[in-house]
Amino acid sequence: MRKIKHIYETDPWLEPYKEAIEERHDRIIAARNKITQGEDVSLSERINNHLYYGLHKEADGSWVIREWAPNASRIYLIGEFNNWKRTSAYEFKVAGEGNWELRLDNMFLSHGELYKLFIEWPGGGGERIPAYCRRLVQDPVTKVFCAQVWDPAEPYEWKHDKVLRRPHPLIYECHIGMSSEEPKVSTFSEFRRDVLPRIKALGYDTIQIMALQEHPYYGSFGYQVSNFFALSSRFGTPDEFKELVDTAHSMGIAVVMDIVHSHSVDNVVEGLGLFDGRDDLYFYSGPQGHHPAWGSRCFDYGKDEVVRFLLSNCKFWLEEYHLDGFRFDGVTSMIYWDHGLGKDFGDYKLYFDSGVDENAVTYLALANMLIREIKPSAITIAEDVSGMAGLAAPFAAGGVGFDFRMAMGIADHWIKWIKERTDEQWSPGEIWYELTNKRSDEKTISYAECHDQALVGDKTIIFRLIDKEMYFSMNKDSQNAVVDRGVALHKLIRLATLGTAGDGYLNFMGNEFGHPEWIDFPREGNGWSFDHARRLWSLADNGSLRYGCLREFDKAMIGLAKRYKILSGRPELIRSDEEKKILIFGRENLIFALNFNPVASFADYGFEVAPGKYVKVLDSDDERFNGFSRLAADSDHLTIDGVLRLYLPSRCALVLEKED
C-alpha cells in the first residue's frame, strides 16, 4: 500500500507548521474518541440525536417528544390538540443532563396538527419551536411559524435509490423558489416537472440546491436558517422533495445540499436564540456569539451538545432525503474568530495561529468523517475564500477532509477584468495563472459566476458586458457591436473556466444562457416584487433571440467535458501570447485555443504540439452559437515539423482533438 504523504511533505511552505498540523490532527482524533468513548465503533453509530430529540411516533402508536433545555424550569407542549393551553397533561418531565421528556401514551396527535413548546425559565418564559423539529408551516396572514405533526398515512417509497459517484462534478446550482418564470415562490413539484429536464438536457450531472433548511425571511436566500432539521415548507412537503431527489437520481443527476452550519438566525420565536432563556445555549457567549456582518448567532463548536446537534443534522439530511453530499456554506466565517472579514490571507501563519477557531476546524473534520461513513460516495464542498491549507486535503494526510474547495477567486477575477480593464488590457498569462492557481494537494470547483455574483447591487456577467443593450438588441437580426462583444466573451469566459477547472465546474441556474440583470428577492425596498427572483426561461426558448444560442454553447461545452473526461487530467500551458491576446493549452487529448483579441484575427498561427492530425470538436464562432461562422465547418489540421497552424478569428475559441 502506498504511503500517504502529509501536506507538509508535499508543500515545503508548510514545513514550519508541521507541529501545528499534527496538533490539529490529534485534536480531531481526540474529539472523535470522545464521541465513540474510545470504542472500536463508527462515528455514525454514536451520532443519533435526531432519533432521540424532537417528536417521534413509537411502534405502539404513542408519541414521545424530548428536548435539551438545561436552563428550563418547566416545559409544556401546546397546540391545536389542547387549545394552545399549558396543562399538566402536556407537561414535560426532567430526564437528566438538561433533557426533558413528554410521553403521550393516551393522547392522539393527528397528521397536520400544529404545535409548539412553551418553555419557562427563572424570570421568564415563552413559546419556542422544538430544536429538532422536522416540519414547520407559516400562517399566510400572521406570518407566524408553527411546528407541524408530520405523519402521512403512506410514507414515500423510494424508487431510484442509486449510488452516484462524482469525482469530477458538473454542478448546476439552483434555488427552488426562484426557478419559475412566474412571479411567485416556486415549488419542489414544479422544479421536478419543469427544470430538471432542462438540467438533464444541458448535461450537468449534479444539482446543488440552496435554501432547503427552514428560514423565516425568504429574502435571505436561505442563509439565515432558523430550524436546521426542517425542510422549508414554502417550497412544498417532505414527500414532494423526496420525489424530486428520486426523479433526479432516475436521470443520473446527483443531489447536493447547500447546508448552513456557519451561523443561525438571531430570531427567538422561530430559531434557537434564548431557547431556554440562556443566550449561550447553542452559541458562543459574549461578542463571539454574534456575527458582526450578518446579524446572526455563531455556534459554539467547542460544546459537545452543539457538535452532536450539527453532526446529527448532517446524518439526518443524508438518510432522510437520500442526498449525495453537501456544500458547506460560510466555512471561512466558521474557522476564524474574526470570520475572515477584511483579512488578506497572504501568509500561511494565518491558517494556524490564534486567529483560528480550532473548535470549528475540528467540527468540520468530524462532519467529513461522518458523512463518508454514512455514504462513502457522498461529496463535500467547502465554501472558503481564505484558502486554508489542508482544508480540502484527506484527513490521513493532515487535512480537514473536504473533497473540494470552491475556487472563489476565479469569479472575482473575471469581474475585475471586465470592470477595470479594456479588452486590450486583458492578459492571457494572468488569466491562465488565476484560473489554474491552486494547491496541488486539494481539489477545487471552478466557476465564472455563481449566485453571489448577481445578488442585488451586482450584475450577471452578461449584463456587465452588454448592460442596457440587452433590452433592445438581443434578437438575432440586430447588428450591435456591444452585444456581439458580450456574446463572444460570455462564451470565451465560460470555456476558459471549464477548460482550466481543477476538478469540477459550477454554473448558477439560468446563467448558462446569459440570464440578464441581477437577483433581488421580494422585500420592502422593491415593493415586494418577484421580478428579479425568478428565471426567464422563455428568453432561451425564443428562437429569434440570442439567449438560446448561448444555452446551446453551454450544452456543447458540458458535453465536450463529459465526452473527453477533461477534468480527469491537468491542463498544460502551450502558449500565452500577450501581444496577440492568445491563450492555448492542452488537456487530455484536446487543444484549447482562445483568441481574446478584440479586433485582430490571425491566419496560420503556429505553435508546437505533438505531431499528428487534429480535428475541430468545438467552435465558439459557429452560427448555432450566434457566431460569425468564420471557420470551415469540417476541417482537419495536420502538424508540419511539429507545428500546428490555425486560423484564429478575433474573440473566438476552438477546441481540437488529436486523432490517433
XYZ file of C-alpha atoms in Angstrom:
660
model
C 0.000 0.000 0.000
C 1.370 3.401 -0.988
C 2.155 5.621 1.985
C 0.053 8.774 2.113
C 2.233 11.847 2.220
C 1.378 14.567 4.695
C 0.583 18.018 3.388
C 3.760 19.389 4.965
C 5.742 16.837 2.937
C 4.204 17.826 -0.396
C 4.278 21.580 0.276
C 7.606 22.905 1.616
C 5.893 26.127 2.731
C 4.012 24.062 5.318
C 7.126 22.506 6.852
C 7.400 25.247 9.551
C 3.822 24.395 10.604
C 4.339 20.637 10.886
C 3.815 20.687 14.636
C 0.632 22.783 14.358
C -0.749 20.454 11.677
C -0.065 17.373 13.797
C -1.578 19.027 16.888
C -4.703 19.822 14.869
C -4.828 16.205 13.696
C -4.503 14.956 17.283
C -7.281 17.296 18.475
C -9.626 15.878 15.859
C -8.769 12.291 16.812
C -9.347 13.129 20.477
C -12.735 14.671 19.668
C -13.718 11.586 17.689
C -12.626 9.291 20.525
C -14.649 11.365 22.968
C -17.787 10.714 20.936
C -17.084 6.990 20.423
C -15.784 6.729 24.026
C -12.633 5.108 22.676
C -14.518 2.057 21.479
C -13.992 0.462 18.098
C -17.253 1.737 16.650
C -18.082 4.111 13.846
C -18.812 7.759 14.485
C -22.193 7.222 12.864
C -23.221 4.670 15.491
C -22.887 7.328 18.189
C -24.419 10.265 16.338
C -28.190 9.890 16.572
C -29.504 12.954 18.392
C -32.221 13.378 15.774
C -33.606 9.950 16.686
C -33.819 10.876 20.380
C -34.818 14.535 20.417
C -37.870 16.024 18.774
C -41.287 14.473 18.223
C -41.392 10.737 17.407
C -44.097 8.162 16.966
C -43.436 4.916 18.823
C -44.067 1.432 17.468
C -47.261 1.127 19.526
C -48.685 4.336 18.019
C -47.994 6.550 21.032
C -45.866 9.694 20.843
C -42.795 10.939 22.678
C -41.081 14.326 22.479
C -37.758 15.267 24.047
C -35.810 18.498 24.320
C -32.457 19.676 25.636
C -33.041 22.806 27.722
C -30.839 22.785 30.854
C -31.913 26.275 31.956
C -35.643 25.490 31.807
C -37.753 25.149 34.932
C -40.878 23.865 33.121
C -41.742 22.840 29.553
C -45.215 22.369 28.107
C -46.411 21.032 24.774
C -49.082 23.355 23.408
C -51.060 23.135 20.193
C -54.343 22.666 18.415
C -54.967 19.481 20.418
C -55.153 21.364 23.770
C -56.285 24.784 22.548
C -52.748 26.166 22.999
C -53.052 25.952 26.806
C -50.406 24.933 29.310
C -51.848 21.938 31.122
C -50.387 19.287 33.416
C -51.310 16.545 30.935
C -48.848 18.044 28.469
C -46.059 18.981 30.888
C -42.582 17.533 30.294
C -40.677 15.624 32.969
C -37.000 16.047 33.796
C -34.933 13.317 32.107
C -31.473 14.253 33.395
C -28.438 16.092 31.989
C -30.556 19.032 30.870
C -33.008 16.814 28.981
C -36.808 16.878 29.191
C -39.309 14.271 28.041
C -43.063 14.009 27.489
C -44.743 10.716 26.664
C -48.233 10.896 25.213
C -49.331 7.343 25.910
C -53.050 8.056 25.774
C -53.009 11.163 23.585
C -53.690 11.156 19.857
C -51.786 13.517 17.546
C -53.120 13.885 14.034
C -51.108 14.399 10.872
C -51.002 18.121 10.119
C -51.744 19.360 13.644
C -49.818 22.435 14.774
C -47.831 22.612 17.999
C -45.109 24.474 19.878
C -43.284 24.352 23.163
C -43.808 26.793 25.993
C -40.594 26.946 27.986
C -40.405 28.583 31.402
C -37.116 29.568 32.995
C -36.125 31.584 36.072
C -37.507 35.061 35.482
C -39.325 34.417 32.215
C -40.720 32.144 29.562
C -42.036 31.993 26.006
C -43.184 29.945 23.048
C -40.496 28.055 21.175
C -40.143 25.742 18.177
C -38.509 22.394 19.115
C -34.828 22.471 18.173
C -35.060 19.171 16.277
C -38.415 19.947 14.638
C -38.660 18.427 11.142
C -41.670 20.282 9.810
C -42.847 23.883 10.144
C -45.532 25.841 8.384
C -46.133 29.572 8.258
C -49.527 31.183 8.670
C -50.129 33.163 5.456
C -51.811 36.008 7.357
C -49.940 36.357 10.656
C -46.635 35.036 9.204
C -46.142 33.079 12.432
C -44.331 29.739 12.156
C -45.591 26.643 13.978
C -44.284 23.115 14.206
C -46.481 20.589 12.443
C -47.077 16.909 13.132
C -45.887 15.076 10.012
C -47.254 11.547 9.932
C -48.598 10.753 6.448
C -50.684 7.610 6.099
C -48.493 6.366 3.263
C -44.805 7.325 3.632
C -42.873 7.982 0.432
C -41.408 4.881 -1.222
C -38.062 5.378 -2.940
C -37.817 4.041 -6.485
C -34.385 5.093 -7.770
C -32.017 4.889 -4.822
C -28.764 4.985 -6.768
C -25.144 5.448 -5.744
C -23.941 8.357 -7.857
C -20.201 8.904 -7.563
C -18.971 12.303 -8.682
C -15.159 12.547 -8.713
C -15.490 15.479 -11.153
C -18.941 17.008 -10.652
C -20.538 19.263 -13.237
C -22.784 21.254 -10.922
C -25.963 23.156 -11.677
C -26.539 25.455 -8.695
C -30.219 26.177 -8.171
C -32.818 27.762 -5.915
C -36.246 26.125 -5.896
C -38.244 29.249 -5.061
C -36.894 31.390 -7.896
C -36.881 28.631 -10.516
C -40.213 29.549 -12.093
C -40.736 32.253 -14.694
C -43.926 33.254 -12.896
C -43.559 35.980 -10.240
C -44.016 33.713 -7.244
C -42.315 31.213 -4.944
C -41.942 28.035 -6.983
C -42.271 24.517 -5.567
C -40.438 21.207 -5.445
C -43.031 19.662 -7.757
C -42.764 22.451 -10.319
C -38.969 22.254 -10.265
C -39.103 18.484 -10.762
C -41.500 18.834 -13.672
C -40.164 21.956 -15.405
C -36.494 22.444 -14.518
C -34.963 19.010 -14.009
C -35.500 18.107 -17.698
C -33.669 21.301 -18.696
C -30.722 20.382 -16.482
C -30.659 16.857 -17.883
C -30.710 18.206 -21.444
C -27.762 20.507 -20.706
C -25.693 17.572 -19.449
C -24.978 18.616 -15.860
C -24.636 15.575 -13.592
C -25.121 17.247 -10.192
C -27.545 19.798 -8.777
C -26.640 21.881 -5.760
C -29.821 23.113 -4.099
C -29.883 26.225 -1.957
C -32.279 27.301 0.816
C -33.576 23.870 1.866
C -33.365 24.443 5.628
C -36.213 26.492 7.054
C -35.608 30.240 7.132
C -38.126 32.886 8.246
C -37.061 35.568 5.766
C -37.309 34.483 2.129
C -35.023 37.320 1.050
C -32.097 35.824 2.982
C -31.603 33.407 0.036
C -31.855 30.626 2.633
C -28.729 31.601 4.535
C -30.446 32.844 7.716
C -31.556 29.417 8.953
C -33.861 29.107 11.938
C -34.729 25.398 12.020
C -31.944 23.109 10.927
C -33.851 19.820 10.638
C -36.901 21.300 8.910
C -37.291 21.365 5.135
C -38.533 24.797 4.084
C -42.298 24.363 3.762
C -42.643 27.331 1.393
C -41.445 25.006 -1.396
C -43.663 22.026 -0.554
C -43.777 18.892 1.571
C -41.056 16.407 2.546
C -42.585 13.815 0.223
C -42.535 16.256 -2.692
C -38.847 16.929 -2.093
C -38.158 13.195 -1.880
C -39.863 12.750 -5.241
C -37.645 15.493 -6.677
C -34.496 13.746 -5.400
C -35.785 10.384 -6.614
C -36.515 11.773 -10.077
C -33.094 13.414 -10.287
C -31.480 10.080 -9.424
C -33.518 8.389 -12.149
C -31.968 10.891 -14.587
C -28.454 10.172 -13.326
C -28.278 13.527 -11.541
C -26.748 13.645 -8.040
C -28.304 15.970 -5.468
C -26.079 18.082 -3.207
C -27.491 20.265 -0.455
C -26.255 23.734 0.451
C -26.024 23.224 4.230
C -25.689 26.146 6.639
C -23.782 25.346 9.834
C -21.832 28.587 9.866
C -24.417 30.573 11.845
C -28.063 30.725 12.907
C -30.716 33.384 12.560
C -30.976 35.662 15.601
C -34.735 35.062 15.899
C -36.111 33.881 19.224
C -39.629 32.723 18.315
C -38.559 30.656 15.286
C -34.916 29.898 15.966
C -32.546 28.844 18.724
C -31.950 32.293 20.240
C -32.668 32.399 24.002
C -34.158 28.939 23.591
C -34.355 28.215 27.322
C -33.693 31.781 28.407
C -29.923 31.420 28.046
C -28.047 33.463 25.490
C -25.305 30.858 25.080
C -27.157 27.540 24.955
C -26.123 26.794 21.353
C -23.895 29.800 20.754
C -20.672 31.320 21.990
C -21.167 33.751 24.852
C -20.376 37.435 24.520
C -19.293 39.110 21.271
C -18.013 35.818 19.817
C -21.597 34.581 19.718
C -22.766 37.366 17.404
C -21.750 37.768 13.764
C -20.936 41.458 13.227
C -21.670 41.428 9.478
C -24.591 39.024 9.227
C -26.535 39.967 12.369
C -26.787 36.295 13.279
C -25.629 33.924 16.019
C -22.403 31.912 15.938
C -22.427 28.304 17.109
C -20.195 27.185 19.981
C -18.297 24.428 18.182
C -16.482 23.597 21.413
C -19.650 22.444 23.189
C -20.385 18.702 22.941
C -24.144 19.164 22.637
C -23.740 21.626 19.768
C -21.326 19.365 17.898
C -23.739 16.448 18.250
C -26.628 18.675 17.124
C -24.780 19.656 13.932
C -23.374 16.199 13.209
C -26.834 14.694 13.650
C -28.104 17.304 11.241
C -25.703 16.024 8.563
C -26.778 12.445 9.181
C -30.473 13.341 9.133
C -30.374 15.071 5.739
C -28.313 12.278 4.176
C -30.527 9.480 5.415
C -33.958 11.105 5.346
C -33.660 12.599 1.861
C -31.038 10.308 0.258
C -28.782 13.226 -0.650
C -25.420 12.809 -2.367
C -23.430 15.351 -0.414
C -23.164 18.857 0.949
C -21.733 22.227 0.086
C -20.877 23.775 3.466
C -21.707 27.463 3.413
C -19.620 30.150 5.099
C -16.652 27.970 6.065
C -14.319 30.979 6.224
C -16.651 32.600 8.745
C -16.640 29.409 10.824
C -12.931 28.772 11.077
C -11.658 32.254 12.000
C -12.627 34.168 15.109
C -12.849 37.372 13.064
C -14.806 35.475 10.348
C -12.158 36.450 7.805
C -13.683 39.908 7.469
C -11.327 42.338 5.762
C -8.423 39.901 6.050
C -5.864 39.330 3.310
C -4.828 35.682 3.583
C -1.347 36.123 2.179
C 0.578 34.399 4.965
C 0.453 30.709 5.903
C 0.710 31.515 9.600
C -2.864 32.842 9.492
C -4.019 29.243 8.955
C -2.520 28.065 12.242
C -2.292 30.987 14.668
C -4.592 32.100 17.477
C -6.984 33.666 14.979
C -8.260 30.199 14.025
C -11.268 28.729 15.828
C -9.878 25.225 16.200
C -13.236 24.078 17.596
C -14.811 24.826 14.215
C -11.997 23.122 12.307
C -12.433 20.039 14.477
C -16.188 20.010 13.891
C -15.748 20.225 10.110
C -13.283 17.324 10.145
C -15.732 15.228 12.199
C -18.537 16.128 9.794
C -16.488 14.928 6.831
C -15.657 11.671 8.634
C -19.305 11.074 9.499
C -20.610 11.824 6.012
C -18.163 9.393 4.436
C -19.057 6.683 6.952
C -22.749 7.021 6.136
C -22.372 7.367 2.369
C -18.862 6.773 1.002
C -19.892 8.116 -2.416
C -21.069 11.457 -0.978
C -19.080 14.605 -1.779
C -18.350 17.576 0.473
C -17.520 21.063 -0.787
C -16.167 23.922 1.323
C -17.101 27.499 0.539
C -13.878 29.080 1.736
C -12.216 32.225 0.463
C -9.166 32.003 2.738
C -7.562 29.022 1.008
C -6.709 27.396 4.335
C -4.003 24.804 3.695
C -5.308 21.296 4.226
C -9.000 22.173 4.218
C -9.624 20.082 1.087
C -6.925 17.508 1.782
C -7.587 13.992 3.154
C -7.598 13.665 6.914
C -4.932 10.953 6.729
C -2.640 13.497 5.051
C -3.142 16.045 7.809
C -6.116 17.757 6.221
C -9.674 18.527 7.289
C -11.163 16.148 4.754
C -13.319 18.117 2.324
C -13.445 16.661 -1.179
C -13.452 20.074 -2.860
C -12.994 23.761 -2.149
C -14.840 26.400 -4.134
C -12.328 28.319 -6.278
C -13.916 31.622 -5.296
C -11.135 33.847 -6.596
C -11.819 32.936 -10.241
C -15.207 34.654 -10.354
C -13.764 37.676 -8.581
C -11.048 37.996 -11.207
C -13.446 37.765 -14.142
C -15.436 40.626 -12.632
C -12.254 42.602 -12.030
C -11.093 42.185 -15.626
C -14.494 43.119 -17.051
C -14.949 46.144 -14.770
C -11.470 47.580 -14.557
C -9.748 46.846 -17.868
C -10.271 47.465 -21.513
C -10.252 44.422 -23.774
C -6.769 45.394 -24.961
C -5.520 45.170 -21.361
C -6.628 41.601 -20.762
C -3.615 39.372 -20.145
C -3.710 35.729 -21.310
C -0.895 34.945 -18.902
C -2.752 36.417 -15.955
C -5.948 34.630 -16.972
C -4.068 31.331 -17.102
C -2.415 31.917 -13.734
C -5.567 32.909 -11.866
C -7.650 30.116 -13.393
C -5.101 27.401 -12.569
C -3.658 28.749 -9.301
C -4.485 26.052 -6.773
C -2.785 23.875 -4.221
C -1.564 20.557 -5.610
C -2.956 18.689 -2.585
C -6.552 19.867 -2.978
C -9.388 19.575 -5.458
C -11.422 22.611 -6.435
C -14.697 23.584 -8.105
C -14.258 26.362 -10.689
C -16.957 28.771 -11.831
C -17.216 32.027 -13.735
C -20.215 33.139 -11.679
C -22.479 31.601 -9.068
C -25.469 33.179 -7.327
C -23.164 35.537 -5.389
C -22.136 37.499 -8.471
C -25.701 38.551 -9.281
C -27.156 39.422 -5.880
C -28.853 42.804 -5.501
C -26.425 45.604 -6.269
C -24.406 43.379 -8.588
C -24.904 42.008 -12.096
C -24.598 38.819 -14.092
C -21.569 38.592 -16.386
C -23.702 39.036 -19.496
C -25.299 42.170 -18.066
C -21.889 43.594 -17.179
C -20.805 43.027 -20.769
C -23.935 44.275 -22.562
C -25.932 46.287 -19.996
C -28.914 48.229 -21.398
C -28.334 46.939 -24.931
C -29.816 43.641 -23.729
C -33.220 45.322 -23.753
C -33.011 46.311 -27.409
C -30.553 44.191 -29.390
C -30.608 40.560 -28.278
C -32.621 39.478 -31.314
C -30.558 37.563 -33.870
C -31.253 40.035 -36.667
C -29.862 43.026 -34.796
C -26.438 44.423 -35.624
C -24.888 45.712 -32.438
C -21.168 45.696 -31.663
C -21.740 45.799 -27.897
C -23.955 42.726 -27.998
C -21.612 40.894 -30.374
C -18.740 41.523 -27.986
C -20.737 40.427 -24.935
C -21.978 37.218 -26.506
C -18.487 36.300 -27.733
C -16.794 36.990 -24.392
C -19.528 35.196 -22.454
C -18.615 32.026 -24.355
C -14.849 32.527 -24.027
C -15.079 33.189 -20.291
C -17.042 30.005 -19.683
C -14.897 27.812 -21.899
C -11.688 29.117 -20.335
C -13.098 28.463 -16.837
C -14.279 24.936 -17.590
C -11.225 24.083 -19.681
C -8.853 25.001 -16.840
C -11.130 23.851 -13.971
C -9.399 21.994 -11.198
C -11.696 19.063 -10.553
C -15.266 20.272 -11.020
C -17.316 23.053 -12.587
C -20.359 25.028 -11.415
C -22.965 27.193 -13.106
C -25.860 29.032 -11.481
C -29.355 28.390 -12.800
C -30.071 30.415 -15.930
C -26.595 31.867 -16.335
C -25.839 29.245 -18.982
C -27.994 31.244 -21.397
C -26.908 34.646 -20.147
C -29.704 35.443 -17.711
C -29.857 39.242 -17.596
C -29.784 41.792 -14.805
C -29.489 40.707 -11.150
C -31.116 38.729 -8.336
C -33.286 40.596 -5.834
C -35.786 38.828 -3.609
C -39.113 40.408 -2.602
C -38.541 43.000 0.111
C -39.921 46.290 1.279
C -37.312 48.221 -0.710
C -38.530 46.832 -4.048
C -42.228 46.793 -3.251
C -42.139 43.045 -2.507
C -41.556 42.342 -6.188
C -40.712 38.921 -7.657
C -39.451 40.405 -10.928
C -35.826 39.604 -10.109
C -36.442 36.447 -8.065
C -37.366 34.193 -10.989
C -35.810 32.706 -14.119
C -36.834 33.900 -17.584
C -36.646 30.545 -19.377
C -38.670 31.925 -22.295
C -35.694 34.052 -23.333
C -33.717 30.916 -24.125
C -36.724 29.159 -25.633
C -37.401 32.018 -28.066
C -35.690 31.027 -31.309
C -35.437 34.615 -32.512
C -33.230 35.679 -29.569
C -29.545 35.053 -28.908
C -30.069 33.522 -25.446
C -30.849 30.117 -26.913
C -27.530 30.186 -28.777
C -25.663 30.737 -25.524
C -27.568 27.831 -23.984
C -26.571 25.636 -26.920
C -22.940 26.587 -26.463
C -23.112 25.712 -22.765
C -24.694 22.368 -23.642
C -21.947 21.664 -26.198
C -19.259 22.709 -23.729
C -20.584 20.460 -20.929
C -20.982 17.619 -23.429
C -17.365 18.056 -24.501
C -16.151 17.933 -20.887
C -18.048 14.698 -20.274
C -17.221 13.021 -23.581
C -13.486 13.597 -23.262
C -13.354 13.429 -19.438
C -11.227 16.534 -19.460
C -11.351 17.030 -15.688
C -9.539 13.733 -15.180
C -6.250 15.310 -16.270
C -4.383 18.537 -15.653
C -4.337 21.457 -18.102
C -0.929 22.199 -19.623
C 0.000 25.643 -20.940
C 1.156 25.690 -24.573
C 1.181 29.372 -25.461
C 0.402 32.633 -23.679
C 0.753 35.396 -26.253
C 0.465 38.773 -24.544
C 0.878 40.774 -27.737
C -1.787 38.963 -29.761
C -4.006 38.100 -26.724
C -3.994 34.378 -27.423
C -4.155 31.600 -24.844
C -3.536 27.979 -25.887
C -3.432 24.994 -23.577
C -3.803 21.241 -23.733
C -5.905 18.916 -21.629
C -6.267 15.175 -22.052
C -6.393 14.650 -25.833
C -7.613 18.166 -26.610
C -6.127 21.520 -27.556
C -7.943 24.690 -26.411
C -7.117 27.787 -28.465
C -8.686 31.085 -27.362
C -8.190 34.414 -29.082
C -9.217 37.245 -26.725
C -8.093 39.906 -29.198
C -10.972 42.372 -29.703
C -10.162 43.197 -33.336
C -7.374 41.071 -34.803
C -7.730 37.650 -36.364
C -4.649 35.577 -37.134
C -4.083 33.256 -40.083
C -1.582 30.409 -39.837
C -0.976 30.987 -36.137
C 1.649 28.364 -35.309
C 2.589 26.603 -32.074
C 4.343 23.375 -31.192
C 2.322 20.298 -30.276
C 2.641 16.538 -30.534
C 2.797 15.572 -34.233
C -0.389 14.291 -35.826
C -3.836 15.191 -37.111
C -6.123 17.491 -35.126
C -9.878 17.693 -35.694
C -12.103 20.565 -34.575
C -14.657 19.447 -31.964
C -15.946 22.825 -30.715
C -16.044 26.266 -32.317
C -17.468 29.219 -30.373
C -17.856 31.112 -33.668
C -20.327 28.553 -35.026
C -23.567 30.106 -36.279
C -25.668 27.957 -33.943
C -23.807 29.621 -31.047
C -24.547 33.091 -32.512
C -21.089 33.322 -34.026
C -19.983 34.574 -37.438
C -19.018 31.173 -38.931
C -15.558 32.359 -39.892
C -14.144 28.828 -39.720
C -14.825 25.976 -42.097
C -17.471 23.589 -40.795
C -15.305 20.484 -41.228
C -11.579 20.972 -41.184
C -8.662 18.754 -40.255
C -5.337 20.223 -39.206
C -2.012 18.458 -39.702
C 1.194 19.366 -37.960
C 4.223 20.204 -40.066
C 7.557 19.668 -38.355
C 5.737 19.503 -35.016
C 3.954 22.823 -35.544
C 0.188 23.191 -35.757
C -1.097 26.213 -37.655
C -4.598 27.565 -37.144
C -6.803 30.405 -38.264
C -7.862 32.141 -35.031
C -10.603 34.749 -35.544
C -10.920 37.567 -33.026
C -12.889 36.773 -29.840
C -13.140 33.153 -30.843
C -12.292 29.847 -29.203
C -11.845 26.445 -30.756
C -11.128 23.042 -29.318
C -9.371 20.358 -31.316
C -8.961 16.649 -30.704
C -5.776 14.835 -31.596
C -6.655 11.753 -33.573
C -4.614 8.613 -33.027
